Structure formats: structure tokens, C-alpha cells
């Protein structure tokens, strides 16, 4: 049996760890706040009181943390994963972080970058899209674990490649949310029945998952995360830096990055990213 140490049991990591337990893996979890560890224990996992406690006996360590500095500290820091895991243990970092940080970590230990897409519901359903960078043999070794939390699991290249694909994902998602937000405010301003509009738009070329999954909550101005504005703001920083590094110009991406930054700067970082609609309404003098 593969023993898994799981660090970061938040919105995404909590249900992912629970699904690994359901799939028959022995999972020991650690999170900074104890309540989230207790939730894993309720789901049939083991709880640990430190990173060291979660990874000491693990064959595979999964991290699902907010940002690059968190992953650097937890993996490379003193009393971190590298200092405490068994030699040869495989790290699967599912966090969305900078590709260069993923590459640096892969230079220090056996590691895959395996960021995910699909949101909280995808994590609960075990149906995430997982874009994996790293060595082909490590991908093969991790496949059963990734299949237990993912529906679409694809090896996209060497270390860091998973993060680059995830950055493209975040560019598409942010841009699409912004266009859906602008369309909804536009429809509201014209007094059109937004439910009817969403239904018919979904059936045509404008149909997309944001319209299917997020538009109704955006119309209701219901912004319980989901995916927090502060995390998407972080991701658009990664996108802009990576685009600049490659000499690629992303005018619409830059515009949506500024809008997300504004929402964050106005103190809305803890809201779901669907809150972009509030900003569009505000810019239109409608709030
Ligand atoms: P979250 O804030 O809900 O979860 C992160 C967890 O890590 C928290 O429970 C926090 O307490 C814990 N944590 C932070 N630092 C820690 C440390 N040093 N030691 C132990 N625990 C620590 O965030 P989330 O929404 O689950 O996102 C996690 C990652 O997944 C982010 O990189 C995010 O960009 C990415 N992501 C999120 C979604 C989504 O829809 N929420 C979707 C895809 C990818």
C-alpha cells in the first residue's frame, strides 16, 4: 500500500485527501489550522501535528498550498518535506506556483508539479484536470494517485511544464469570467431576463463552463469562494511574468490582471473571483 503525506487541507486539499482515503490509500494529513486536520480524520485519514509527522513514513507527499513562498517553506525549509521524508519519496505539488520554483524544487528532490483545474466541485467529485510536469517514470509511478483525484490527467512535459499550462488555464478562466461579467451587467442594464439569456447563450458558440457554473451565482451577487480573488491575482502575476519571459504580448490578459488587482486592492481578496461582476457594475455606475 502507498502511504501518502498530505499537506494543505484547504478548499481543494481537504476533499482531495478525502478522495484518496476513499480510493484506499493510507493518508496522513497536516494543515496549519487543526480543524481541517480533524475533518480528514473524520473522513478516515490520519492526522499529524507537523509537516515532519505527515511525511516521515510517506512514499508520496502531496502539497496543496496557496503560493510559491508557502511551497518553498514547506518543502525546502528546515523541518520541511525534504528534511524529513524518506530518501526517494516522491513529491507531488498540486499548488499553483511559479514554474521556476517548481523547477528549483525538482532540482532538489524527486518531484512532479501537478497543478489542477476544476474548482472546489471538481475536487469534491474527484474529477479535476491535472497538468503534470516532471520525469515520465515519476508520472507513471504517480498515475494511480492522480487518477483518484482527477478525471483528465495529462503529462505535459518536464519539470515546470505543468505550471506553465496552469498559467494558460488561469488566463483563459480570468478572461472568460470578465467577459461573462460584462455581458451580465450589459443584460441587466437593458432589463433582459438574465436566466433566459444565460440559457440560450449556453447553447450557442458563446457557451462555456463559466456561464454554466458561475453565471447564476454572479447574477445573485453570491461570492462565497470557490476560488478566491487573491489567489487569481497571484496567478495572473505568474501569467504576466511568464508571458514577458517568453516575449509574448497578452493585451487582454494584462487588462484582466489589472481588474483582478483592483478588486484585490479594494479589500475583496477573500471573495470568489466571480466578484469581477461587482467591479464591472461599479465602473458602469450601477452599484
Ligand atoms: P486554501 O487557502 O483553501 O488552502 C490552503 C491550505 O493550506 C489552507 O488550509 C492553509 O491553512 C494551509 N496552509 C498554508 N500554509 C501552510 C503551511 N505552512 N503548513 C500547513 N498548512 C498550510 O486554498 P485552495 O483554494 O485550496 O488553493 C490551494 C492551491 O490550489 C492554490 O495554489 C490555488 O491557486 C490552487 N487552486 C485552487 C482552486 C480553487 O478553486 N480553490 C482551483 C485550482 C487550483
GROMACS .gro file of C-alpha atoms and ligand atoms in nm:
model
  331
    1UNK     CA    1   0.000   0.000   0.000
    2UNK     CA    2   0.120   0.350  -0.086
    3UNK     CA    3   0.141   0.581   0.214
    4UNK     CA    4   0.064   0.944   0.137
    5UNK     CA    5   0.153   1.251   0.343
    6UNK     CA    6  -0.082   1.538   0.253
    7UNK     CA    7  -0.002   1.899   0.345
    8UNK     CA    8  -0.256   2.178   0.294
    9UNK     CA    9  -0.612   2.062   0.361
   10UNK     CA   10  -0.800   2.373   0.243
   11UNK     CA   11  -1.081   2.419  -0.007
   12UNK     CA   12  -0.905   2.192  -0.259
   13UNK     CA   13  -0.671   1.979  -0.047
   14UNK     CA   14  -0.942   1.874   0.201
   15UNK     CA   15  -1.166   1.695  -0.050
   16UNK     CA   16  -0.865   1.564  -0.250
   17UNK     CA   17  -0.723   1.398   0.062
   18UNK     CA   18  -1.067   1.255   0.147
   19UNK     CA   19  -1.093   1.107  -0.204
   20UNK     CA   20  -0.751   0.943  -0.165
   21UNK     CA   21  -0.873   0.780   0.158
   22UNK     CA   22  -1.184   0.661  -0.028
   23UNK     CA   23  -0.962   0.512  -0.300
   24UNK     CA   24  -0.783   0.301  -0.036
   25UNK     CA   25  -0.464   0.498   0.024
   26UNK     CA   26  -0.328   0.549   0.373
   27UNK     CA   27  -0.330   0.928   0.409
   28UNK     CA   28  -0.170   1.130   0.689
   29UNK     CA   29  -0.259   1.498   0.669
   30UNK     CA   30  -0.123   1.820   0.815
   31UNK     CA   31  -0.265   2.172   0.797
   32UNK     CA   32  -0.177   2.485   0.990
   33UNK     CA   33  -0.527   2.506   1.134
   34UNK     CA   34  -0.619   2.193   1.329
   35UNK     CA   35  -0.991   2.193   1.237
   36UNK     CA   36  -0.900   2.093   0.881
   37UNK     CA   37  -0.688   1.802   1.007
   38UNK     CA   38  -0.985   1.687   1.216
   39UNK     CA   39  -1.202   1.686   0.903
   40UNK     CA   40  -0.957   1.444   0.735
   41UNK     CA   41  -0.958   1.223   1.046
   42UNK     CA   42  -1.341   1.218   1.029
   43UNK     CA   43  -1.309   1.106   0.667
   44UNK     CA   44  -1.090   0.810   0.770
   45UNK     CA   45  -0.741   0.959   0.739
   46UNK     CA   46  -0.469   1.010   0.999
   47UNK     CA   47  -0.387   1.348   1.148
   48UNK     CA   48  -0.038   1.488   1.207
   49UNK     CA   49   0.078   1.784   1.418
   50UNK     CA   50   0.362   1.892   1.188
   51UNK     CA   51   0.498   1.858   0.834
   52UNK     CA   52   0.754   1.609   0.969
   53UNK     CA   53   0.480   1.397   1.126
   54UNK     CA   54   0.286   1.384   0.799
   55UNK     CA   55   0.577   1.290   0.573
   56UNK     CA   56   0.809   1.072   0.784
   57UNK     CA   57   0.664   0.736   0.670
   58UNK     CA   58   0.524   0.851   0.336
   59UNK     CA   59   0.612   0.706  -0.004
   60UNK     CA   60   0.444   1.003  -0.170
   61UNK     CA   61   0.399   1.356  -0.034
   62UNK     CA   62   0.128   1.581  -0.178
   63UNK     CA   63   0.127   1.957  -0.116
   64UNK     CA   64  -0.177   2.179  -0.186
   65UNK     CA   65  -0.071   2.520  -0.055
   66UNK     CA   66  -0.160   2.877  -0.156
   67UNK     CA   67   0.154   3.028  -0.313
   68UNK     CA   68   0.522   2.984  -0.411
   69UNK     CA   69   0.669   3.101  -0.074
   70UNK     CA   70   0.440   2.856   0.112
   71UNK     CA   71   0.559   2.564  -0.101
   72UNK     CA   72   0.924   2.673  -0.072
   73UNK     CA   73   0.895   2.692   0.307
   74UNK     CA   74   0.706   2.364   0.350
   75UNK     CA   75   0.920   2.164   0.106
   76UNK     CA   76   1.268   2.313   0.140
   77UNK     CA   77   1.251   2.483   0.481
   78UNK     CA   78   1.415   2.342   0.790
   79UNK     CA   79   1.175   2.083   0.932
   80UNK     CA   80   1.017   2.063   0.588
   81UNK     CA   81   0.943   1.778   0.347
   82UNK     CA   82   1.296   1.739   0.210
   83UNK     CA   83   1.447   1.731   0.561
   84UNK     CA   84   1.204   1.469   0.689
   85UNK     CA   85   1.081   1.246   0.405
   86UNK     CA   86   1.231   0.904   0.329
   87UNK     CA   87   1.507   0.910   0.066
   88UNK     CA   88   1.345   0.862  -0.276
   89UNK     CA   89   0.999   0.974  -0.162
   90UNK     CA   90   0.807   1.141  -0.446
   91UNK     CA   91   0.668   1.493  -0.403
   92UNK     CA   92   0.354   1.580  -0.600
   93UNK     CA   93   0.296   1.953  -0.566
   94UNK     CA   94  -0.061   2.031  -0.670
   95UNK     CA   95  -0.041   2.400  -0.572
   96UNK     CA   96  -0.041   2.669  -0.842
   97UNK     CA   97   0.300   2.833  -0.817
   98UNK     CA   98   0.572   2.988  -1.035
   99UNK     CA   99   0.722   2.742  -1.289
  100UNK     CA  100   1.077   2.842  -1.187
  101UNK     CA  101   1.004   2.747  -0.825
  102UNK     CA  102   0.875   2.406  -0.941
  103UNK     CA  103   1.194   2.357  -1.143
  104UNK     CA  104   1.411   2.456  -0.845
  105UNK     CA  105   1.233   2.206  -0.621
  106UNK     CA  106   1.270   1.932  -0.885
  107UNK     CA  107   1.644   2.003  -0.874
  108UNK     CA  108   1.647   1.915  -0.503
  109UNK     CA  109   1.422   1.608  -0.483
  110UNK     CA  110   1.210   1.365  -0.687
  111UNK     CA  111   0.913   1.586  -0.771
  112UNK     CA  112   0.621   1.644  -1.006
  113UNK     CA  113   0.443   1.976  -1.049
  114UNK     CA  114   0.078   1.880  -1.082
  115UNK     CA  115  -0.147   2.187  -1.059
  116UNK     CA  116  -0.517   2.126  -1.101
  117UNK     CA  117  -0.823   2.285  -1.254
  118UNK     CA  118  -1.190   2.217  -1.187
  119UNK     CA  119  -1.252   2.415  -0.870
  120UNK     CA  120  -1.390   2.302  -0.538
  121UNK     CA  121  -1.662   2.094  -0.708
  122UNK     CA  122  -1.403   1.916  -0.921
  123UNK     CA  123  -1.202   1.839  -0.606
  124UNK     CA  124  -1.512   1.702  -0.428
  125UNK     CA  125  -1.612   1.494  -0.731
  126UNK     CA  126  -1.256   1.361  -0.785
  127UNK     CA  127  -1.282   1.493  -1.137
  128UNK     CA  128  -1.003   1.751  -1.161
  129UNK     CA  129  -0.798   1.826  -1.472
  130UNK     CA  130  -0.435   1.774  -1.371
  131UNK     CA  131  -0.146   1.908  -1.578
  132UNK     CA  132   0.173   1.731  -1.481
  133UNK     CA  133   0.535   1.832  -1.532
  134UNK     CA  134   0.832   1.611  -1.446
  135UNK     CA  135   1.001   1.284  -1.537
  136UNK     CA  136   0.789   1.032  -1.732
  137UNK     CA  137   0.873   0.749  -1.488
  138UNK     CA  138   0.761   0.959  -1.190
  139UNK     CA  139   0.437   1.040  -1.374
  140UNK     CA  140   0.378   0.667  -1.427
  141UNK     CA  141   0.451   0.599  -1.057
  142UNK     CA  142   0.201   0.869  -0.954
  143UNK     CA  143  -0.072   0.781  -1.204
  144UNK     CA  144  -0.296   0.578  -0.965
  145UNK     CA  145  -0.287   0.857  -0.709
  146UNK     CA  146  -0.358   1.129  -0.966
  147UNK     CA  147  -0.644   0.922  -1.116
  148UNK     CA  148  -0.805   0.902  -0.770
  149UNK     CA  149  -0.845   1.282  -0.761
  150UNK     CA  150  -0.856   1.363  -1.132
  151UNK     CA  151  -1.066   1.291  -1.439
  152UNK     CA  152  -0.827   1.428  -1.702
  153UNK     CA  153  -0.465   1.365  -1.608
  154UNK     CA  154  -0.203   1.458  -1.867
  155UNK     CA  155   0.178   1.457  -1.860
  156UNK     CA  156   0.261   1.784  -2.038
  157UNK     CA  157   0.642   1.791  -2.021
  158UNK     CA  158   0.945   1.836  -1.799
  159UNK     CA  159   0.952   1.997  -1.452
  160UNK     CA  160   0.766   2.330  -1.454
  161UNK     CA  161   0.560   2.249  -1.765
  162UNK     CA  162   0.253   2.169  -1.553
  163UNK     CA  163   0.271   2.518  -1.402
  164UNK     CA  164   0.307   2.678  -1.746
  165UNK     CA  165  -0.007   2.500  -1.868
  166UNK     CA  166  -0.188   2.602  -1.548
  167UNK     CA  167  -0.091   2.966  -1.613
  168UNK     CA  168  -0.258   2.940  -1.955
  169UNK     CA  169  -0.562   2.791  -1.780
  170UNK     CA  170  -0.581   3.086  -1.542
  171UNK     CA  171  -0.551   3.335  -1.830
  172UNK     CA  172  -0.847   3.172  -2.007
  173UNK     CA  173  -1.058   3.148  -1.690
  174UNK     CA  174  -0.999   3.510  -1.581
  175UNK     CA  175  -1.066   3.646  -1.929
  176UNK     CA  176  -1.383   3.441  -1.963
  177UNK     CA  177  -1.517   3.546  -1.620
  178UNK     CA  178  -1.458   3.909  -1.711
  179UNK     CA  179  -1.646   3.875  -2.041
  180UNK     CA  180  -1.932   3.690  -1.872
  181UNK     CA  181  -1.941   3.964  -1.605
  182UNK     CA  182  -1.952   4.238  -1.869
  183UNK     CA  183  -2.227   4.053  -2.060
  184UNK     CA  184  -2.439   4.008  -1.747
  185UNK     CA  185  -2.414   4.375  -1.642
  186UNK     CA  186  -2.498   4.470  -2.001
  187UNK     CA  187  -2.805   4.243  -1.999
  188UNK     CA  188  -2.916   4.376  -1.658
  189UNK     CA  189  -2.882   4.735  -1.779
  190UNK     CA  190  -3.114   4.653  -2.070
  191UNK     CA  191  -3.366   4.488  -1.836
  192UNK     CA  192  -3.336   4.149  -2.009
  193UNK     CA  193  -3.426   3.831  -1.815
  194UNK     CA  194  -3.073   3.711  -1.734
  195UNK     CA  195  -3.180   3.349  -1.661
  196UNK     CA  196  -3.336   3.319  -2.007
  197UNK     CA  197  -3.033   3.486  -2.163
  198UNK     CA  198  -2.787   3.252  -1.987
  199UNK     CA  199  -2.991   2.950  -2.103
  200UNK     CA  200  -2.983   3.043  -2.470
  201UNK     CA  201  -2.625   3.173  -2.466
  202UNK     CA  202  -2.511   2.840  -2.320
  203UNK     CA  203  -2.645   2.654  -2.624
  204UNK     CA  204  -2.457   2.861  -2.883
  205UNK     CA  205  -2.098   2.944  -2.969
  206UNK     CA  206  -2.077   3.166  -2.658
  207UNK     CA  207  -2.146   2.863  -2.437
  208UNK     CA  208  -1.871   2.792  -2.184
  209UNK     CA  209  -1.819   2.642  -1.838
  210UNK     CA  210  -1.808   2.983  -1.663
  211UNK     CA  211  -2.155   3.054  -1.799
  212UNK     CA  212  -2.272   2.708  -1.689
  213UNK     CA  213  -2.114   2.703  -1.345
  214UNK     CA  214  -2.071   3.060  -1.227
  215UNK     CA  215  -2.313   3.295  -1.403
  216UNK     CA  216  -2.612   3.217  -1.179
  217UNK     CA  217  -2.415   3.300  -0.862
  218UNK     CA  218  -2.275   3.613  -1.028
  219UNK     CA  219  -2.631   3.732  -1.107
  220UNK     CA  220  -2.722   3.668  -0.740
  221UNK     CA  221  -2.403   3.852  -0.629
  222UNK     CA  222  -2.320   3.538  -0.427
  223UNK     CA  223  -1.942   3.528  -0.387
  224UNK     CA  224  -1.865   3.255  -0.132
  225UNK     CA  225  -1.537   3.101  -0.258
  226UNK     CA  226  -1.479   2.880  -0.464
  227UNK     CA  227  -1.164   3.036  -0.592
  228UNK     CA  228  -1.055   3.349  -0.411
  229UNK     CA  229  -0.973   3.676  -0.586
  230UNK     CA  230  -0.637   3.691  -0.401
  231UNK     CA  231  -0.535   3.354  -0.548
  232UNK     CA  232  -0.636   3.453  -0.900
  233UNK     CA  233  -0.448   3.783  -0.855
  234UNK     CA  234  -0.142   3.573  -0.762
  235UNK     CA  235  -0.193   3.353  -1.071
  236UNK     CA  236  -0.222   3.648  -1.310
  237UNK     CA  237   0.111   3.771  -1.174
  238UNK     CA  238   0.257   3.432  -1.271
  239UNK     CA  239   0.093   3.459  -1.615
  240UNK     CA  240   0.230   3.808  -1.681
  241UNK     CA  241   0.584   3.720  -1.571
  242UNK     CA  242   0.585   3.401  -1.780
  243UNK     CA  243   0.449   3.584  -2.086
  244UNK     CA  244   0.715   3.854  -2.053
  245UNK     CA  245   0.985   3.587  -2.013
  246UNK     CA  246   0.875   3.431  -2.343
  247UNK     CA  247   0.838   3.769  -2.518
  248UNK     CA  248   0.465   3.714  -2.567
  249UNK     CA  249   0.224   4.010  -2.551
  250UNK     CA  250  -0.110   3.948  -2.378
  251UNK     CA  251  -0.313   4.271  -2.401
  252UNK     CA  252  -0.642   4.125  -2.278
  253UNK     CA  253  -0.463   3.924  -2.011
  254UNK     CA  254  -0.293   4.240  -1.888
  255UNK     CA  255  -0.627   4.423  -1.871
  256UNK     CA  256  -0.797   4.146  -1.672
  257UNK     CA  257  -0.492   4.125  -1.445
  258UNK     CA  258  -0.538   4.495  -1.363
  259UNK     CA  259  -0.909   4.446  -1.293
  260UNK     CA  260  -0.836   4.149  -1.063
  261UNK     CA  261  -0.565   4.359  -0.891
  262UNK     CA  262  -0.817   4.638  -0.834
  263UNK     CA  263  -1.069   4.401  -0.679
  264UNK     CA  264  -0.795   4.267  -0.453
  265UNK     CA  265  -0.670   4.616  -0.360
  266UNK     CA  266  -1.023   4.720  -0.266
  267UNK     CA  267  -1.027   4.453   0.003
  268UNK     CA  268  -1.221   4.184  -0.186
  269UNK     CA  269  -0.941   3.925  -0.193
  270UNK     CA  270  -1.142   3.671   0.008
  271UNK     CA  271  -1.440   3.674  -0.233
  272UNK     CA  272  -1.491   3.430  -0.520
  273UNK     CA  273  -1.339   3.553  -0.849
  274UNK     CA  274  -1.694   3.583  -0.989
  275UNK     CA  275  -1.691   3.913  -0.793
  276UNK     CA  276  -1.538   4.068  -1.108
  277UNK     CA  277  -1.903   4.145  -1.189
  278UNK     CA  278  -1.912   4.391  -0.896
  279UNK     CA  279  -1.623   4.582  -1.047
  280UNK     CA  280  -1.791   4.597  -1.390
  281UNK     CA  281  -2.111   4.721  -1.224
  282UNK     CA  282  -1.913   4.978  -1.024
  283UNK     CA  283  -1.725   5.101  -1.333
  284UNK     CA  284  -2.066   5.136  -1.502
  285UNK     CA  285  -2.206   5.344  -1.216
  286UNK     CA  286  -2.458   5.073  -1.137
  287UNK     CA  287  -2.359   4.983  -0.777
  288LIG     P1  288  -0.688   2.730   0.071
  288LIG     O1  289  -0.634   2.857   0.126
  288LIG     O2  290  -0.831   2.695   0.094
  288LIG     O3  291  -0.598   2.605   0.119
  288LIG     C1  292  -0.462   2.612   0.150
  288LIG     C2  293  -0.441   2.545   0.285
  288LIG     O4  294  -0.303   2.540   0.313
  288LIG     C3  295  -0.508   2.619   0.399
  288LIG     O5  296  -0.593   2.529   0.469
  288LIG     C4  297  -0.392   2.667   0.487
  288LIG     O6  298  -0.422   2.666   0.625
  288LIG     C5  299  -0.286   2.565   0.453
  288LIG     N1  300  -0.150   2.613   0.474
  288LIG     C6  301  -0.094   2.727   0.430
  288LIG     N2  302   0.035   2.732   0.467
  288LIG     C7  303   0.060   2.619   0.536
  288LIG     C8  304   0.175   2.567   0.600
  288LIG     N3  305   0.290   2.635   0.602
  288LIG     N4  306   0.165   2.447   0.660
  288LIG     C9  307   0.050   2.379   0.659
  288LIG     N5  308  -0.064   2.423   0.602
  288LIG    C10  309  -0.058   2.542   0.539
  288LIG     O7  310  -0.658   2.737  -0.087
  288LIG     P2  311  -0.717   2.643  -0.203
  288LIG     O8  312  -0.830   2.715  -0.267
  288LIG     O9  313  -0.734   2.504  -0.153
  288LIG    O10  314  -0.596   2.651  -0.307
  288LIG    C11  315  -0.474   2.579  -0.289
  288LIG    C12  316  -0.394   2.588  -0.419
  288LIG    O11  317  -0.469   2.532  -0.526
  288LIG    C13  318  -0.359   2.731  -0.460
  288LIG    O12  319  -0.231   2.734  -0.518
  288LIG    C14  320  -0.466   2.763  -0.562
  288LIG    O13  321  -0.423   2.863  -0.654
  288LIG    C15  322  -0.487   2.627  -0.628
  288LIG     N6  323  -0.619   2.603  -0.688
  288LIG    C16  324  -0.735   2.639  -0.623
  288LIG    C17  325  -0.857   2.615  -0.685
  288LIG    C18  326  -0.988   2.655  -0.621
  288LIG    O14  327  -1.090   2.656  -0.692
  288LIG     N7  328  -0.993   2.686  -0.493
  288LIG    C19  329  -0.862   2.551  -0.809
  288LIG    C20  330  -0.744   2.511  -0.869
  288LIG    C21  331  -0.622   2.537  -0.808
   0.00000   0.00000   0.00000
